[in-house]
Short mmCIF file of C-alpha atoms in Angstrom, two decimals:
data_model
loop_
_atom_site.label_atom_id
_atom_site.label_comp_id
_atom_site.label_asym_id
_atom_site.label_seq_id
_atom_site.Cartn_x
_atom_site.Cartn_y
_atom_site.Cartn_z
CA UNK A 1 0.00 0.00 0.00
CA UNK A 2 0.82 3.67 -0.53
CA UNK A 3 -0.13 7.22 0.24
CA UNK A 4 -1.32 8.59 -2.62
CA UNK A 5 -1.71 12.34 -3.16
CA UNK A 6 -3.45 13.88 -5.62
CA UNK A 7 -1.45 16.85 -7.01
CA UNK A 8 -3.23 19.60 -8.53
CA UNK A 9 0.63 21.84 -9.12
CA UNK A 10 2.71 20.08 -6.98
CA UNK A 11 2.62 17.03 -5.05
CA UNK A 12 4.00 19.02 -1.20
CA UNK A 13 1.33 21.70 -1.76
CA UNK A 14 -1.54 19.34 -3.30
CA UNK A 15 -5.04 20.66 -2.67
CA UNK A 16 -6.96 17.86 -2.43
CA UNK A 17 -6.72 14.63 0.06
CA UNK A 18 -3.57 12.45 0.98
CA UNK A 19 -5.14 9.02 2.16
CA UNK A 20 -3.79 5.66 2.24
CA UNK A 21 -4.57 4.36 -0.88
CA UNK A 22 -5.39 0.40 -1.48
CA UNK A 23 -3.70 -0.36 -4.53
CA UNK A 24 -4.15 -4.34 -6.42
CA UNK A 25 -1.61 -5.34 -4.27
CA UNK A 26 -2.73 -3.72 -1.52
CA UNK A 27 -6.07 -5.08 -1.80
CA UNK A 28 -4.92 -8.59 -2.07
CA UNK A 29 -2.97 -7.87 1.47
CA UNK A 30 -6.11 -7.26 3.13
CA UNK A 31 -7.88 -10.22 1.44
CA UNK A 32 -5.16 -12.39 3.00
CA UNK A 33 -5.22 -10.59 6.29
CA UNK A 34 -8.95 -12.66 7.07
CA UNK A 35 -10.13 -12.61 10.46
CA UNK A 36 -11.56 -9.36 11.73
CA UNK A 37 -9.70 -7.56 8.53
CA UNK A 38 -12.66 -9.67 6.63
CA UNK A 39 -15.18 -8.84 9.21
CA UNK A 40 -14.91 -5.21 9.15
CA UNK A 41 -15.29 -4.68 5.00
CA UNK A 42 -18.51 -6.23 5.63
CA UNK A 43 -19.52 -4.78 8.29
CA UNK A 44 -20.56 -0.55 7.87
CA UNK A 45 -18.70 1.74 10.03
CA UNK A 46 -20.39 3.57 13.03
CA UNK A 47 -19.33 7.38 13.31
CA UNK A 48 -18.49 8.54 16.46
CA UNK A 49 -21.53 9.94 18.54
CA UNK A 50 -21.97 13.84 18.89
CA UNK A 51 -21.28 15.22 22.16
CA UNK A 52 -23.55 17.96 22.34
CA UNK A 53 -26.70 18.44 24.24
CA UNK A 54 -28.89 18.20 21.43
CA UNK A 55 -30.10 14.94 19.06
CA UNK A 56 -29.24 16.37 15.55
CA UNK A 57 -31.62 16.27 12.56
CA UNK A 58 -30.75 16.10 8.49
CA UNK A 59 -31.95 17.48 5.45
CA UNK A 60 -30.33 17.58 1.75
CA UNK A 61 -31.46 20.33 -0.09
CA UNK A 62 -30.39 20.22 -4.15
CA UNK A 63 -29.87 23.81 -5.10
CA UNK A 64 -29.21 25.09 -9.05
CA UNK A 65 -27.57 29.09 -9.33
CA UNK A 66 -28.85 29.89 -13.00
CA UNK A 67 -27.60 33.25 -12.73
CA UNK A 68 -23.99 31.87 -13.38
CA UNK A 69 -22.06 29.54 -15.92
CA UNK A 70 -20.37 26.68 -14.12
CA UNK A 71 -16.69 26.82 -14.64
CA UNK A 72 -16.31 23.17 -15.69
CA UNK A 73 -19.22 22.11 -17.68
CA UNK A 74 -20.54 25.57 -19.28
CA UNK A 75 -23.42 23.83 -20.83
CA UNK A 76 -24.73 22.93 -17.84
CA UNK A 77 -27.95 23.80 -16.95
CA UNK A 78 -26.34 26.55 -14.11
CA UNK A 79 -24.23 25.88 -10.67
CA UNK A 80 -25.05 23.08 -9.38
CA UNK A 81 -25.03 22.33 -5.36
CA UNK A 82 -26.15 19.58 -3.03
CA UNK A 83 -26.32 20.62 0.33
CA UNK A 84 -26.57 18.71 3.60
CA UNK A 85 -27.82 20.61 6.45
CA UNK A 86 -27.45 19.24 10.09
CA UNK A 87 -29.15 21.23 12.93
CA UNK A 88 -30.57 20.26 16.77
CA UNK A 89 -33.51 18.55 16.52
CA UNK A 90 -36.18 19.20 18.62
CA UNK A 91 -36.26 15.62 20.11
CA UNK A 92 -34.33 12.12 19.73
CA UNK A 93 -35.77 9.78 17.67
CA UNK A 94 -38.59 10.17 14.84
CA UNK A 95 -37.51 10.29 10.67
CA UNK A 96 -35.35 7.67 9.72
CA UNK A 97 -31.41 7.71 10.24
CA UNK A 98 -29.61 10.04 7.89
CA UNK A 99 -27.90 8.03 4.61
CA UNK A 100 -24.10 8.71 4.67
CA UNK A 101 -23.45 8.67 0.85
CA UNK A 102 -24.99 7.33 -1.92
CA UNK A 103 -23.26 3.89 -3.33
CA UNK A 104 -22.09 5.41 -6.41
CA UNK A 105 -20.83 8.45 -5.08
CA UNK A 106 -18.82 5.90 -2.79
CA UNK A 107 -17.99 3.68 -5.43
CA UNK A 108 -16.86 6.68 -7.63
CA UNK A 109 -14.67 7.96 -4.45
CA UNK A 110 -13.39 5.00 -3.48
CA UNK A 111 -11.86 4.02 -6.85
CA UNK A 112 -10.94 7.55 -7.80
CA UNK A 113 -8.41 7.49 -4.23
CA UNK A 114 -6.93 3.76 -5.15
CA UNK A 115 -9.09 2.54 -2.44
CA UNK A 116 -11.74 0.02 -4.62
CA UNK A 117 -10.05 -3.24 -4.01
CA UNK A 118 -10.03 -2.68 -0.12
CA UNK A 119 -13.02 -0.37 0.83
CA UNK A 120 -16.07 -2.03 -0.74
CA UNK A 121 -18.62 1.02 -2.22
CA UNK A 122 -21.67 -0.63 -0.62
CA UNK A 123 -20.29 -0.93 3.00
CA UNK A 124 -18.61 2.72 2.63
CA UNK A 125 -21.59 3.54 1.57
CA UNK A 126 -23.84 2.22 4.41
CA UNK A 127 -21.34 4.13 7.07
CA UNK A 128 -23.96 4.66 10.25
CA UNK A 129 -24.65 8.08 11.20
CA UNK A 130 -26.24 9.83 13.91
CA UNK A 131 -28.61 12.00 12.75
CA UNK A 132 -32.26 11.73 11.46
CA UNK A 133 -34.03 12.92 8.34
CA UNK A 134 -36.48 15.81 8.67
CA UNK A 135 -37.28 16.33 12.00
CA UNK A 136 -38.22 19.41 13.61
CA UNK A 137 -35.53 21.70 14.78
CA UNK A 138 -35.31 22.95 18.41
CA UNK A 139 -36.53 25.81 19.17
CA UNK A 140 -34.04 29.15 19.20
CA UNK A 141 -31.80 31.17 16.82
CA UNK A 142 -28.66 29.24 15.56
CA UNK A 143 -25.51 30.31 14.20
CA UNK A 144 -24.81 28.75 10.59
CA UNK A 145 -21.50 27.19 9.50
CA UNK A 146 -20.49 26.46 6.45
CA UNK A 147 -18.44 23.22 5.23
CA UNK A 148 -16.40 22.71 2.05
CA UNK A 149 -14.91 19.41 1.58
CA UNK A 150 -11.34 18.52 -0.10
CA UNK A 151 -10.72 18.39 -4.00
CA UNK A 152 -11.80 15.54 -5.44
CA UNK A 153 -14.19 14.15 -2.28
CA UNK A 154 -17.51 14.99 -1.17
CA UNK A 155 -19.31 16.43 1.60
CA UNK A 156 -19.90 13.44 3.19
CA UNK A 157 -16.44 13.46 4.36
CA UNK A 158 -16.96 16.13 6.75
CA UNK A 159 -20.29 14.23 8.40
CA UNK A 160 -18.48 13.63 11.70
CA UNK A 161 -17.81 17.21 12.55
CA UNK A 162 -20.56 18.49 10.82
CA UNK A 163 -23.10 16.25 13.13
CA UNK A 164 -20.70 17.12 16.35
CA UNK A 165 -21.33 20.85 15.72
CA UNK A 166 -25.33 20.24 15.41
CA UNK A 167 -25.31 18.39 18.53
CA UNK A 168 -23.20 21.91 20.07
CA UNK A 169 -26.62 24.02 18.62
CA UNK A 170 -25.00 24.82 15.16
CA UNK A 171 -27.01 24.99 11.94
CA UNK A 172 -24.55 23.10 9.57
CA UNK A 173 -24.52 23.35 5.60
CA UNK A 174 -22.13 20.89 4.01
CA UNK A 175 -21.60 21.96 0.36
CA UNK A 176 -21.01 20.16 -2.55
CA UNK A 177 -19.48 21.76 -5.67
CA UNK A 178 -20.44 20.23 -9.02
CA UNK A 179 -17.82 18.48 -11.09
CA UNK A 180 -14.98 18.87 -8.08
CA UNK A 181 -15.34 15.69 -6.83
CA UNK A 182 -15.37 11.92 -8.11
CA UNK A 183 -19.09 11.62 -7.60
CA UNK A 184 -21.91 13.97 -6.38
CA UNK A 185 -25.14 12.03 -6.69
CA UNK A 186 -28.20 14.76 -7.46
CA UNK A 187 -31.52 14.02 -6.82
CA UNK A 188 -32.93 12.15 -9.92
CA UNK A 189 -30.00 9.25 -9.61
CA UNK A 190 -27.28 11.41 -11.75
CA UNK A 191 -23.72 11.46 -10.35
CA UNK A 192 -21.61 13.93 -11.90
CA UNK A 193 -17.86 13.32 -12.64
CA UNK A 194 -14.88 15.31 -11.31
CA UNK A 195 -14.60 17.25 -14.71
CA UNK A 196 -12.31 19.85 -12.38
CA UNK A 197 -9.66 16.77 -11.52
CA UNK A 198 -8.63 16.73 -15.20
CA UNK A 199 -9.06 20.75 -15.36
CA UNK A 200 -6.48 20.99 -13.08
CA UNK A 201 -3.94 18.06 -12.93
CA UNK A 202 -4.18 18.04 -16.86
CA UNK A 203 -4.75 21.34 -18.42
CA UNK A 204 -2.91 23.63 -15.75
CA UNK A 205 -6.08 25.58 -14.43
CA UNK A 206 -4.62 26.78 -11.48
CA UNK A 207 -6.33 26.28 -8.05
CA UNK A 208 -7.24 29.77 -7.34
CA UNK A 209 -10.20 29.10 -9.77
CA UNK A 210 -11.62 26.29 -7.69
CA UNK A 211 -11.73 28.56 -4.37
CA UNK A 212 -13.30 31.81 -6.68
CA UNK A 213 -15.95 29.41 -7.93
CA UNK A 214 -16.27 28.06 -4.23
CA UNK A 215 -16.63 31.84 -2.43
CA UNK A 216 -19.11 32.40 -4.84
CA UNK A 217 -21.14 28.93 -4.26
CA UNK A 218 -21.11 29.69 -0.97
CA UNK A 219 -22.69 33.30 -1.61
CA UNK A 220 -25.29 31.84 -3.29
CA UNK A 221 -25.98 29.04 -0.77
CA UNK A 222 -25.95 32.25 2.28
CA UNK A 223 -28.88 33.59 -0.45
CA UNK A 224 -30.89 30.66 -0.54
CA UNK A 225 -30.72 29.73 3.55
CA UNK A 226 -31.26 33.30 4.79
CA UNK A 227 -32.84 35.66 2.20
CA UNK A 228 -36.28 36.06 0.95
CA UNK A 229 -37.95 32.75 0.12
CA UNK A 230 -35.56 30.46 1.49
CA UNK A 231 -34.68 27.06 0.35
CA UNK A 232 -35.15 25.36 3.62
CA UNK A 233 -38.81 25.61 5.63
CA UNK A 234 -36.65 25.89 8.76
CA UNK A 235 -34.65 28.77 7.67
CA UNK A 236 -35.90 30.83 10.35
CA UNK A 237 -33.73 28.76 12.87
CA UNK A 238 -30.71 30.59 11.38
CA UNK A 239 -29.29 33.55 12.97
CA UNK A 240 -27.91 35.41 9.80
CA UNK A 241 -25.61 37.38 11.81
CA UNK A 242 -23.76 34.79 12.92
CA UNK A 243 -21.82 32.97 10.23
CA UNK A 244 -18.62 31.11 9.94
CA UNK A 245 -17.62 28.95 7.59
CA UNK A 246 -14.65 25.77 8.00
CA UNK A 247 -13.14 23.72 5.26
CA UNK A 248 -10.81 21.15 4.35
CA UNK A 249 -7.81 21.37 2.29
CA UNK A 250 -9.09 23.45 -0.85
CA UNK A 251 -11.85 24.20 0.99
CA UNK A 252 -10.24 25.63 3.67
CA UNK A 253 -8.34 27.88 1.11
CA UNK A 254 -12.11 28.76 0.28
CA UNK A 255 -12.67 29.81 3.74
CA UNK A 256 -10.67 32.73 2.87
CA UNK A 257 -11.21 33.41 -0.28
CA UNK A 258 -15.38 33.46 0.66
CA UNK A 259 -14.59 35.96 3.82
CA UNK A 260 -12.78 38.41 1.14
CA UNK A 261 -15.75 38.52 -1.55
CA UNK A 262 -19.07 38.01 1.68
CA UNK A 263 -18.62 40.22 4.26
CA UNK A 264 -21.94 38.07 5.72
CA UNK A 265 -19.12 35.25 7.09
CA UNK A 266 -17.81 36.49 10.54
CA UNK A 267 -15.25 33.90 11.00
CA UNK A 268 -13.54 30.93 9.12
CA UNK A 269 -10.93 28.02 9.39
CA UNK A 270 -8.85 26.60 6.95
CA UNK A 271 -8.13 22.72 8.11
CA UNK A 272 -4.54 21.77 6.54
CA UNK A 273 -5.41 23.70 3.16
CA UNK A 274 -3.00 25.21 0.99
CA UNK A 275 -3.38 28.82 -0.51
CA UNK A 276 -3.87 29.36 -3.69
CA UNK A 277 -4.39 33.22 -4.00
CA UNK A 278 -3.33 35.83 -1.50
CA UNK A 279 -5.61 37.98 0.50
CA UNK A 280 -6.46 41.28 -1.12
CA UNK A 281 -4.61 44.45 0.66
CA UNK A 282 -7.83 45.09 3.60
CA UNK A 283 -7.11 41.72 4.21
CA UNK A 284 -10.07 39.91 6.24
CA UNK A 285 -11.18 43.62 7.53
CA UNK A 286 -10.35 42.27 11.33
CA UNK A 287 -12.61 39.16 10.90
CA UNK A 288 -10.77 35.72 13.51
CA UNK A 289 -9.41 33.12 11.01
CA UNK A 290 -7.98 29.83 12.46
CA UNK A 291 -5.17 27.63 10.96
CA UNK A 292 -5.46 24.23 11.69
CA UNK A 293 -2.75 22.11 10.05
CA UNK A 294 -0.61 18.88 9.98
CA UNK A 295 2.70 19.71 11.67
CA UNK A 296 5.05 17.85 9.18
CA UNK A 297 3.61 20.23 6.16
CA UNK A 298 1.92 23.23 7.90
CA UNK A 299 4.37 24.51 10.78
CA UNK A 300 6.15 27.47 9.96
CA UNK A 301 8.89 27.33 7.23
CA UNK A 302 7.78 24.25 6.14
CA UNK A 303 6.66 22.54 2.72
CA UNK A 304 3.74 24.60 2.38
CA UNK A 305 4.86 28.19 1.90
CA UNK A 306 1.51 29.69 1.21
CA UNK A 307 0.53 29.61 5.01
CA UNK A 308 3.57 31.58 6.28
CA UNK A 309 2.87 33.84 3.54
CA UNK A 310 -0.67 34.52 4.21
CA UNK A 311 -0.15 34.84 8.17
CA UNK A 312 1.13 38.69 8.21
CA UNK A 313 -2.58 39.34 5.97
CA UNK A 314 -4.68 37.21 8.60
CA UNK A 315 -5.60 41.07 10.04
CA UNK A 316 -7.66 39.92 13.23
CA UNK A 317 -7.72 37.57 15.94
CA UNK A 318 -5.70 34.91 14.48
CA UNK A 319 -3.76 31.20 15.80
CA UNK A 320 -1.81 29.05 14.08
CA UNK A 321 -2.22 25.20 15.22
CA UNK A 322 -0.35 22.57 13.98
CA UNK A 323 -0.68 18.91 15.36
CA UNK A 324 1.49 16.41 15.38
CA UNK A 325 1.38 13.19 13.97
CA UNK A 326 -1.43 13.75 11.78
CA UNK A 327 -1.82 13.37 8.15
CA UNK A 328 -3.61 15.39 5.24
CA UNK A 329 -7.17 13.62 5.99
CA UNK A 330 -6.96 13.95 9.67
CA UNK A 331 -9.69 16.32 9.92
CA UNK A 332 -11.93 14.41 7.91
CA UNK A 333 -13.85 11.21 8.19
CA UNK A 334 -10.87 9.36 6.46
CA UNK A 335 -8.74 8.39 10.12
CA UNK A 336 -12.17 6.37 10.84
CA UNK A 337 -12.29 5.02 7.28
CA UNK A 338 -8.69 4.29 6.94
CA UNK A 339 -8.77 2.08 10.70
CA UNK A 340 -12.47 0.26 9.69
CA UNK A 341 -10.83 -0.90 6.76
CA UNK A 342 -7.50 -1.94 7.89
CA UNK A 343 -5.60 0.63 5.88
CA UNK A 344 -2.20 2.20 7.24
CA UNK A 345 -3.01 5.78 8.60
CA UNK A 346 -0.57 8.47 10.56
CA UNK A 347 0.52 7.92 13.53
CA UNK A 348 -2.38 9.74 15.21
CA UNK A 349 -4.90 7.76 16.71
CA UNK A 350 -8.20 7.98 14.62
CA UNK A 351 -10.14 8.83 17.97
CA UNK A 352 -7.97 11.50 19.10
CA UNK A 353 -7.70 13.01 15.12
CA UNK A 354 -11.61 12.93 15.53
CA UNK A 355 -11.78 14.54 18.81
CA UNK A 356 -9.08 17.22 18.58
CA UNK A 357 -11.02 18.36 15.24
CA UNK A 358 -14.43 18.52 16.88
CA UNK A 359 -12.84 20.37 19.84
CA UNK A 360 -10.90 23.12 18.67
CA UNK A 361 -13.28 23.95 15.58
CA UNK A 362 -15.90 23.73 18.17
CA UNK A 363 -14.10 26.06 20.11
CA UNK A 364 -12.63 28.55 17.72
CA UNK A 365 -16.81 28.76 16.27
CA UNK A 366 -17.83 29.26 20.40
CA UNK A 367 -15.55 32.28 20.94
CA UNK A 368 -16.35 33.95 17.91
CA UNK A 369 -20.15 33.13 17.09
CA UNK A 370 -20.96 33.17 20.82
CA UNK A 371 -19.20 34.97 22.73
CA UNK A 372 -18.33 32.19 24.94
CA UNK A 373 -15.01 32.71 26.76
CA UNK A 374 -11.98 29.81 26.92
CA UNK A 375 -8.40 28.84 27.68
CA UNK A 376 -7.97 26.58 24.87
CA UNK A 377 -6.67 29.28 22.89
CA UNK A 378 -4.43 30.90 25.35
CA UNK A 379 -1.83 28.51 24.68
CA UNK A 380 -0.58 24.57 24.88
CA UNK A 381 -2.72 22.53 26.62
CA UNK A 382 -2.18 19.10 28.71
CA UNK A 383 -4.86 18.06 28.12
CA UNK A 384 -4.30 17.97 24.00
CA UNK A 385 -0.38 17.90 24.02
CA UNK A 386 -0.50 17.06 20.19
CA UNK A 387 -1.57 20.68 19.60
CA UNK A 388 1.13 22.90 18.73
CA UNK A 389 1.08 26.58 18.96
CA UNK A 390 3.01 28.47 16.20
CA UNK A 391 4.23 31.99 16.27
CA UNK A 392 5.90 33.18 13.19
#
């Protein structure tokens, strides 16, 4: 088995996810491994449960922006979205649990990463969840976050923080962006191919395209959830003047580049994504911006110039994080993924990679969309001594 890393310019700043990929021979390792190896590709993985107060509800809302061309496919019929929202629920129980992904959108995924021979689509696919579809939200005004996944993945791969900060009393809306990922399944049984992969590993379209066309789906998707008529009946849960937004890899470079163009989003985090365009000159206009990175690529002077260059234009509150002995897809689903299925991760723990993600996003999103006051933030902790504090 290897890591495989899809490169978009070059293969130390790639944009998109570095997972341990299951090549043929790799796959044929894990067939021979048997036992509990055998057991666990049959059997669909269980995300870890929330731990907020609240049960959290689920609703996918399929959104088209016909005011635009999309970048990728210009015949198109307009920007398409699919967007999963995760908010308290009033109650536990009622609906039915929330689906995970679709099986072709894991099949597609799965495949597209190397990973086909070892991480069957339909089990992926199955992945248990802890949310329920279309149940009423609790009562009260919540602040809205925003998700973008990775290059070349899907939404889905953000469910386990997305679910943790509904259980916290977060509205969450986890984006997908048509044609940047192996397979987005819309609602009539299409799935749409990464057209964008080949745009930019191919044809040299550089990656400050995908976070313009990002900031701008993300504009459109702050229309439709808190403007006139919106998209969702619950809409009027959302507290519009509260709004952050968190991504992974390229869509943590979105974070920013959605902050410069909608002064709507108050606060944003970039999760161990490289830059592709600078800040303009007024920077974020004072608006908190958290870095949250691997330390092997993202601490200071390392491989990854574009965050030590971007860190004198971060303009307000502002912390640098790095943690060791995590990978690219730490703060993702994949650590869970990678142990289910037996495939060689970091050296971080998948529970702590989960928990360490939930807790200082939660955190950062607390202090800023709240008001709530912490320590985390003042400095190393004992309690997480993986967390590293830079200060160029």
């Amino acid at each position: 088995m290897k890591r495989i890393v899809r490169a978009a310019a070059a293969a130390a700043l790639a944009c998109s996810l570095a997972l341990s990929a299951g090549t043929a021979a790799g796959a044929a390792e894990a067939g021979a491994r048997g036992g509990g190896a055998d057991r666990a590709a049959a059997t669909p993985l269980a995300l870890p449960a929330p731990t907020g107060p609240y049960p959290v509800g689920s609703t996918v809302l399929p959104l088209v922006d016909r005011s635009r061309t999309d970048p990728w496919v210009p015949t198109a019929d307009g920007r398409r979205l699919m967007v999963t929202l995760h908010y308290p629920a009033a109650r536990a129980g009622g609906g039915t649990p929330a689906p995970y992904a679709t099986r072709e959108e894991a099949r597609r995924i799965a495949e597209g990463l190397g990973l086909g021979g070892a991480v069957p689509a339909d089990v992926l696919a199955a992945t248990r969840t802890h949310s329920r579809t279309d149940v009423r939200p609790a009562p009260g005004r919540r602040p809205l976050v925003l998700l973008s996944p990775g290059f070349s993945v899907s939404r889905w791969t953000l469910t386990h923080l997305a679910e943790d900060l509904a259980s916290r009393g977060y509205v969450v809306a986890s984006v997908d962006h048509a044609y940047e990922s192996y397979g987005i399944t819309l609602p009539g049984g299409e799935t749409l191919p990464c057209v964008a992969c080949a745009a930019l590993d191919e044809e040299g379209v550089p990656g400050g395209v995908v976070t313009a066309t990002r900031a701008a789906d993300m504009r459109f998707v702050l229309d439709r959830l808190t403007g006139p008529r919106p998209a969702w009946r619950h809409a009027g849960v959302i507290d519009a003047r509260r709004i952050g937004m968190a991504g992974h890899s390229i869509g943590g470079a979105s974070a920013t580049a959605t902050m410069a163009a909608d002064r709507r989003v108050d606060a944003g985090v970039n999760m161990d994504g490289a830059f592709w365009e600078d800040l303009p000159a007024e920077g974020l206009r004072g608006r908190p911006f958290l870095l949250l990175g691997t330390d092997e690529t993202h601490r200071p002077g390392g491989p990854d110039a574009t965050w030590d260059r971007m860190w004198p234009r971060l303009d307000g509150w502002r912390r640098w994080l790095t943690v060791t002995g995590s990978a690219h897809g730490t703060f993702s689903d994949f650590p869970l993924i990678e142990r289910h299925f037996g495939l060689p991760g970091p050296d971080l723990a998948a529970d702590r990679a989960v928990a360490l993600t939930r807790t200082y996003v939660a955190a950062f999103f607390d202090r800023h969309l709240r008001g709530a006051s912490d320590r985390l933030f003042g400095g190393p902790s004992p309690d997480h001594p993986e967390v590293r504090f830079q200060n160029p």
